[in-house]
Amino acid sequence: MPSKKALVRRPGPRLAEGLVTHIEREKVDVDLALEQWEAYVEALRTHGWETIEVDPADDFPDSVFVEDTVVMYKNVSLITRPGAQSRQDETMGVEEAVARLGCSVNWIWEPGTLDGGDVLKIGDTIYVGRGGRTNAAGVQQLRAAFEPLGAQVVAVPVSKVLHLKSAVTALPDGTVIGHIPKVDRPSLFPRFLSVPEESGAHVVLLGEGKLLMSASAPKTADLLADLGHEPVLVDISEFEKLEGCVTCLSVRLRELYA
């Protein structure tokens, strides 16, 4: 049986100080962000996910984006080494959380850097974005961790957005979706579907054809519904101001051994 556990981490009081690289800084409403985060977590629970809250890291404005701190493949965890130095100590509570779940723990070591938001898994293919936050040594270490377990790691360039998963994610059938102006090389993906909105490129697979998506992508939601998927919309406007999306706010653990 696949597992349905998701690591989440509540936003801290310094959220508004989070990093922005590819967009203009906007004022973040921290109280609204907390409400939106609670609704996001509730959406996961409503669709059968057990959420596990990682200890807060209030000194780290970006710590709510828990996906960047760990990559999971089967029941093996790879603790990342975020490409932004100010984020590197965010991994500490996450390491404890995955160890408690019985995962084996591996690490990205200096000089490697890797953000979890750069890693898109489709079956046993792991796409890794080589961009501003993930370097070549990080890609090599990801390969070394997961290829012996049966993964095929494919590195792809990322220059127009923060992370690979800021540009593309995948539908349940493995089709990669993205907003063309933000995707470096759509031709690298065997099946690619262009979507009309940048935030429409981000989906979390909830199971049973349901897709967790941002409410800021109504045209994409209509397109995907027309293709037989079932969008579940959440408002994450405050996180989008910090280049966050629905994937960044949780780490889904689908293949833990019972």
CSV table of C-alpha atoms in Angstrom, one decimal:
chain,number,residue,atom,x,y,z
A,1,MET,CA,0.0,0.0,0.0
A,2,PRO,CA,1.4,3.4,-0.8
A,3,SER,CA,1.7,5.7,2.2
A,4,LYS,CA,0.0,9.1,2.3
A,5,LYS,CA,2.0,11.1,4.8
A,6,ALA,CA,3.0,14.8,4.2
A,7,LEU,CA,5.6,16.8,6.1
A,8,VAL,CA,4.6,20.4,6.6
A,9,ARG,CA,6.1,23.3,8.6
A,10,ARG,CA,4.1,26.3,9.8
A,11,PRO,CA,5.2,29.8,8.6
A,12,GLY,CA,7.2,31.8,11.1
A,13,PRO,CA,6.8,35.4,12.2
A,14,ARG,CA,9.6,36.5,9.8
A,15,LEU,CA,7.9,35.1,6.7
A,16,ALA,CA,7.7,38.5,5.0
A,17,GLU,CA,11.6,38.6,4.9
A,18,GLY,CA,11.7,35.5,2.7
A,19,LEU,CA,14.0,35.6,-0.4
A,20,VAL,CA,12.8,36.7,-3.8
A,21,THR,CA,15.0,36.4,-6.9
A,22,HIS,CA,13.0,36.3,-10.1
A,23,ILE,CA,10.1,38.6,-9.1
A,24,GLU,CA,9.5,42.1,-7.5
A,25,ARG,CA,9.1,42.1,-3.8
A,26,GLU,CA,5.6,42.7,-2.5
A,27,LYS,CA,4.2,43.1,1.0
A,28,VAL,CA,3.3,39.8,2.6
A,29,ASP,CA,0.4,39.6,5.1
A,30,VAL,CA,1.8,37.2,7.7
A,31,ASP,CA,-1.6,36.6,9.4
A,32,LEU,CA,-3.3,35.9,6.1
A,33,ALA,CA,-0.4,33.6,5.2
A,34,LEU,CA,-1.0,31.5,8.3
A,35,GLU,CA,-4.7,31.2,7.5
A,36,GLN,CA,-3.8,30.1,4.0
A,37,TRP,CA,-1.3,27.6,5.3
A,38,GLU,CA,-3.9,26.1,7.6
A,39,ALA,CA,-6.3,25.8,4.8
A,40,TYR,CA,-3.6,24.1,2.6
A,41,VAL,CA,-2.9,21.6,5.4
A,42,GLU,CA,-6.6,21.0,5.8
A,43,ALA,CA,-7.0,20.3,2.1
A,44,LEU,CA,-4.3,17.6,2.4
A,45,ARG,CA,-6.1,16.0,5.4
A,46,THR,CA,-9.5,16.2,3.7
A,47,HIS,CA,-8.1,14.1,0.8
A,48,GLY,CA,-6.6,11.3,3.0
A,49,TRP,CA,-3.2,12.6,3.8
A,50,GLU,CA,-1.7,12.4,7.3
A,51,THR,CA,0.2,15.6,7.9
A,52,ILE,CA,3.3,15.6,10.1
A,53,GLU,CA,4.4,19.0,11.4
A,54,VAL,CA,8.1,19.5,11.4
A,55,ASP,CA,9.3,21.6,14.3
A,56,PRO,CA,9.0,25.3,13.4
A,57,ALA,CA,12.1,27.2,12.5
A,58,ASP,CA,11.1,30.8,13.3
A,59,ASP,CA,14.5,32.3,12.7
A,60,PHE,CA,14.3,31.2,9.1
A,61,PRO,CA,11.8,33.2,7.0
A,62,ASP,CA,11.7,30.6,4.2
A,63,SER,CA,11.3,27.6,6.4
A,64,VAL,CA,7.6,27.1,5.5
A,65,PHE,CA,8.9,25.9,2.1
A,66,VAL,CA,9.7,22.6,3.6
A,67,GLU,CA,10.0,20.8,0.2
A,68,ASP,CA,13.4,22.4,-0.4
A,69,THR,CA,15.0,20.7,2.6
A,70,VAL,CA,14.6,17.0,1.7
A,71,VAL,CA,14.1,14.8,-1.4
A,72,MET,CA,12.4,11.4,-0.9
A,73,TYR,CA,12.8,8.4,-3.2
A,74,LYS,CA,11.1,5.2,-1.9
A,75,ASN,CA,11.9,5.2,1.8
A,76,VAL,CA,15.2,6.9,1.4
A,77,SER,CA,15.6,10.6,2.3
A,78,LEU,CA,18.3,12.9,1.0
A,79,ILE,CA,18.7,15.9,3.2
A,80,THR,CA,19.5,18.8,0.9
A,81,ARG,CA,22.0,21.6,1.1
A,82,PRO,CA,20.0,24.7,0.0
A,83,GLY,CA,21.6,26.9,-2.6
A,84,ALA,CA,20.8,30.0,-0.5
A,85,GLN,CA,23.2,30.1,2.4
A,86,SER,CA,20.7,31.7,4.7
A,87,ARG,CA,18.5,28.6,4.3
A,88,GLN,CA,21.1,25.9,5.0
A,89,ASP,CA,20.2,25.3,8.7
A,90,GLU,CA,16.5,24.8,7.8
A,91,THR,CA,17.3,21.1,7.3
A,92,MET,CA,17.8,20.3,11.0
A,93,GLY,CA,14.2,19.7,12.1
A,94,VAL,CA,13.4,17.9,8.9
A,95,GLU,CA,16.2,15.4,9.4
A,96,GLU,CA,14.7,14.4,12.7
A,97,ALA,CA,11.2,14.1,11.2
A,98,VAL,CA,12.2,11.7,8.4
A,99,ALA,CA,14.4,9.7,10.7
A,100,ARG,CA,11.4,9.2,13.1
A,101,LEU,CA,9.4,7.9,10.2
A,102,GLY,CA,12.0,5.2,9.7
A,103,CYS,CA,13.6,6.6,6.5
A,104,SER,CA,17.3,6.0,5.9
A,105,VAL,CA,19.0,9.4,5.8
A,106,ASN,CA,21.6,10.7,3.3
A,107,TRP,CA,23.0,14.1,2.9
A,108,ILE,CA,24.2,16.5,0.2
A,109,TRP,CA,27.7,17.6,1.2
A,110,GLU,CA,29.8,20.7,0.4
A,111,PRO,CA,30.5,21.8,-2.3
A,112,GLY,CA,27.1,20.4,-3.5
A,113,THR,CA,24.0,22.5,-3.3
A,114,LEU,CA,20.5,21.2,-4.0
A,115,ASP,CA,17.0,22.6,-3.3
A,116,GLY,CA,14.2,20.0,-3.2
A,117,GLY,CA,12.1,22.4,-5.3
A,118,ASP,CA,14.4,21.5,-8.2
A,119,VAL,CA,13.5,17.8,-8.1
A,120,LEU,CA,10.5,16.4,-10.0
A,121,LYS,CA,9.9,12.7,-9.7
A,122,ILE,CA,7.8,10.8,-12.3
A,123,GLY,CA,7.8,7.1,-11.5
A,124,ASP,CA,11.5,6.1,-11.4
A,125,THR,CA,12.6,9.1,-13.5
A,126,ILE,CA,13.9,12.0,-11.4
A,127,TYR,CA,14.3,15.3,-13.2
A,128,VAL,CA,16.6,17.7,-11.4
A,129,GLY,CA,16.8,21.4,-12.3
A,130,ARG,CA,20.3,22.8,-12.6
A,131,GLY,CA,19.8,26.5,-11.9
A,132,GLY,CA,20.5,29.2,-9.4
A,133,ARG,CA,20.0,27.0,-6.3
A,134,THR,CA,21.2,23.6,-7.4
A,135,ASN,CA,24.8,23.1,-8.7
A,136,ALA,CA,26.5,20.4,-10.7
A,137,ALA,CA,28.0,18.7,-7.6
A,138,GLY,CA,24.5,18.6,-6.1
A,139,VAL,CA,23.2,16.9,-9.2
A,140,GLN,CA,26.0,14.3,-9.0
A,141,GLN,CA,25.3,13.6,-5.4
A,142,LEU,CA,21.6,13.1,-6.1
A,143,ARG,CA,22.5,10.6,-8.8
A,144,ALA,CA,24.9,8.8,-6.4
A,145,ALA,CA,22.1,8.5,-3.8
A,146,PHE,CA,19.2,7.4,-5.9
A,147,GLU,CA,20.5,5.7,-9.1
A,148,PRO,CA,21.6,2.5,-7.2
A,149,LEU,CA,18.0,2.3,-6.0
A,150,GLY,CA,16.6,2.1,-9.5
A,151,ALA,CA,16.1,5.8,-10.3
A,152,GLN,CA,17.1,7.4,-13.6
A,153,VAL,CA,18.3,11.0,-12.9
A,154,VAL,CA,17.9,13.5,-15.8
A,155,ALA,CA,19.4,17.0,-15.3
A,156,VAL,CA,17.6,19.9,-17.0
A,157,PRO,CA,18.6,23.5,-17.2
A,158,VAL,CA,16.6,26.1,-15.3
A,159,SER,CA,17.2,29.8,-15.9
A,160,LYS,CA,13.8,31.6,-16.0
A,161,VAL,CA,12.4,30.7,-12.6
A,162,LEU,CA,13.7,29.8,-9.1
A,163,HIS,CA,13.3,26.1,-9.2
A,164,LEU,CA,12.4,23.3,-11.7
A,165,LYS,CA,9.0,22.9,-10.0
A,166,SER,CA,8.4,26.6,-10.4
A,167,ALA,CA,8.3,25.8,-14.1
A,168,VAL,CA,6.9,22.3,-14.4
A,169,THR,CA,5.2,19.5,-12.5
A,170,ALA,CA,3.5,16.4,-13.7
A,171,LEU,CA,-0.1,15.0,-14.0
A,172,PRO,CA,-0.9,11.5,-12.7
A,173,ASP,CA,-0.3,10.0,-16.1
A,174,GLY,CA,3.2,11.4,-16.2
A,175,THR,CA,2.5,14.3,-18.6
A,176,VAL,CA,4.6,17.2,-17.7
A,177,ILE,CA,2.8,20.6,-17.5
A,178,GLY,CA,4.3,24.0,-17.7
A,179,HIS,CA,3.8,27.6,-18.8
A,180,ILE,CA,5.9,27.9,-21.9
A,181,PRO,CA,7.5,31.3,-21.3
A,182,LYS,CA,9.0,29.9,-18.0
A,183,VAL,CA,10.3,26.5,-19.3
A,184,ASP,CA,13.8,26.4,-20.6
A,185,ARG,CA,13.5,23.2,-22.7
A,186,PRO,CA,10.0,21.7,-23.0
A,187,SER,CA,11.4,19.2,-25.5
A,188,LEU,CA,13.4,17.4,-22.8
A,189,PHE,CA,10.1,15.9,-21.5
A,190,PRO,CA,8.5,13.0,-23.4
A,191,ARG,CA,5.0,14.4,-23.1
A,192,PHE,CA,4.5,18.1,-22.4
A,193,LEU,CA,1.2,20.0,-22.1
A,194,SER,CA,1.4,23.8,-22.2
A,195,VAL,CA,-0.9,25.6,-19.6
A,196,PRO,CA,-2.1,29.1,-19.8
A,197,GLU,CA,-1.0,30.5,-16.4
A,198,GLU,CA,2.3,30.4,-14.7
A,199,SER,CA,0.8,29.2,-11.4
A,200,GLY,CA,-1.1,26.5,-13.4
A,201,ALA,CA,2.1,24.7,-13.8
A,202,HIS,CA,2.1,23.6,-10.2
A,203,VAL,CA,0.0,20.6,-9.1
A,204,VAL,CA,0.3,18.2,-6.1
A,205,LEU,CA,-1.2,14.8,-6.8
A,206,LEU,CA,-3.7,14.0,-4.0
A,207,GLY,CA,-4.7,10.6,-5.4
A,208,GLU,CA,-7.8,9.5,-7.3
A,209,GLY,CA,-7.3,12.0,-10.0
A,210,LYS,CA,-7.4,15.0,-7.7
A,211,LEU,CA,-4.9,17.8,-8.2
A,212,LEU,CA,-4.1,20.4,-5.5
A,213,MET,CA,-3.7,23.7,-7.3
A,214,SER,CA,-3.5,27.4,-6.7
A,215,ALA,CA,-6.7,29.4,-7.0
A,216,SER,CA,-4.7,31.9,-9.0
A,217,ALA,CA,-4.8,29.6,-12.1
A,218,PRO,CA,-8.6,29.3,-12.9
A,219,LYS,CA,-8.0,28.8,-16.7
A,220,THR,CA,-5.6,25.9,-16.1
A,221,ALA,CA,-8.0,24.4,-13.6
A,222,ASP,CA,-10.7,24.5,-16.3
A,223,LEU,CA,-8.3,22.9,-18.8
A,224,LEU,CA,-7.3,20.1,-16.5
A,225,ALA,CA,-10.9,19.5,-15.4
A,226,ASP,CA,-11.8,19.2,-19.1
A,227,LEU,CA,-9.1,16.5,-19.4
A,228,GLY,CA,-10.8,14.5,-16.7
A,229,HIS,CA,-8.8,15.6,-13.6
A,230,GLU,CA,-10.4,17.0,-10.5
A,231,PRO,CA,-8.7,20.3,-9.4
A,232,VAL,CA,-8.8,21.1,-5.7
A,233,LEU,CA,-8.1,24.9,-5.4
A,234,VAL,CA,-6.4,26.6,-2.5
A,235,ASP,CA,-5.5,30.3,-2.1
A,236,ILE,CA,-1.8,30.7,-1.5
A,237,SER,CA,-1.4,34.3,-2.6
A,238,GLU,CA,0.9,35.3,0.2
A,239,PHE,CA,3.3,32.4,-0.6
A,240,GLU,CA,3.3,33.2,-4.3
A,241,LYS,CA,4.7,36.6,-3.4
A,242,LEU,CA,7.7,34.7,-2.2
A,243,GLU,CA,8.0,32.5,-5.3
A,244,GLY,CA,6.3,29.7,-3.4
A,245,CYS,CA,3.7,27.3,-4.9
A,246,VAL,CA,1.6,24.4,-3.8
A,247,THR,CA,4.4,21.9,-4.1
A,248,CYS,CA,6.8,23.8,-1.9
A,249,LEU,CA,4.6,23.8,1.2
A,250,SER,CA,4.8,20.0,1.8
A,251,VAL,CA,6.9,16.9,1.3
A,252,ARG,CA,4.7,14.0,0.2
A,253,LEU,CA,5.9,10.6,1.3
A,254,ARG,CA,4.2,8.1,-0.9
A,255,GLU,CA,6.5,5.0,-0.7
A,256,LEU,CA,7.4,4.4,2.9
A,257,TYR,CA,7.6,0.8,3.8
A,258,ALA,CA,5.0,-0.2,6.3
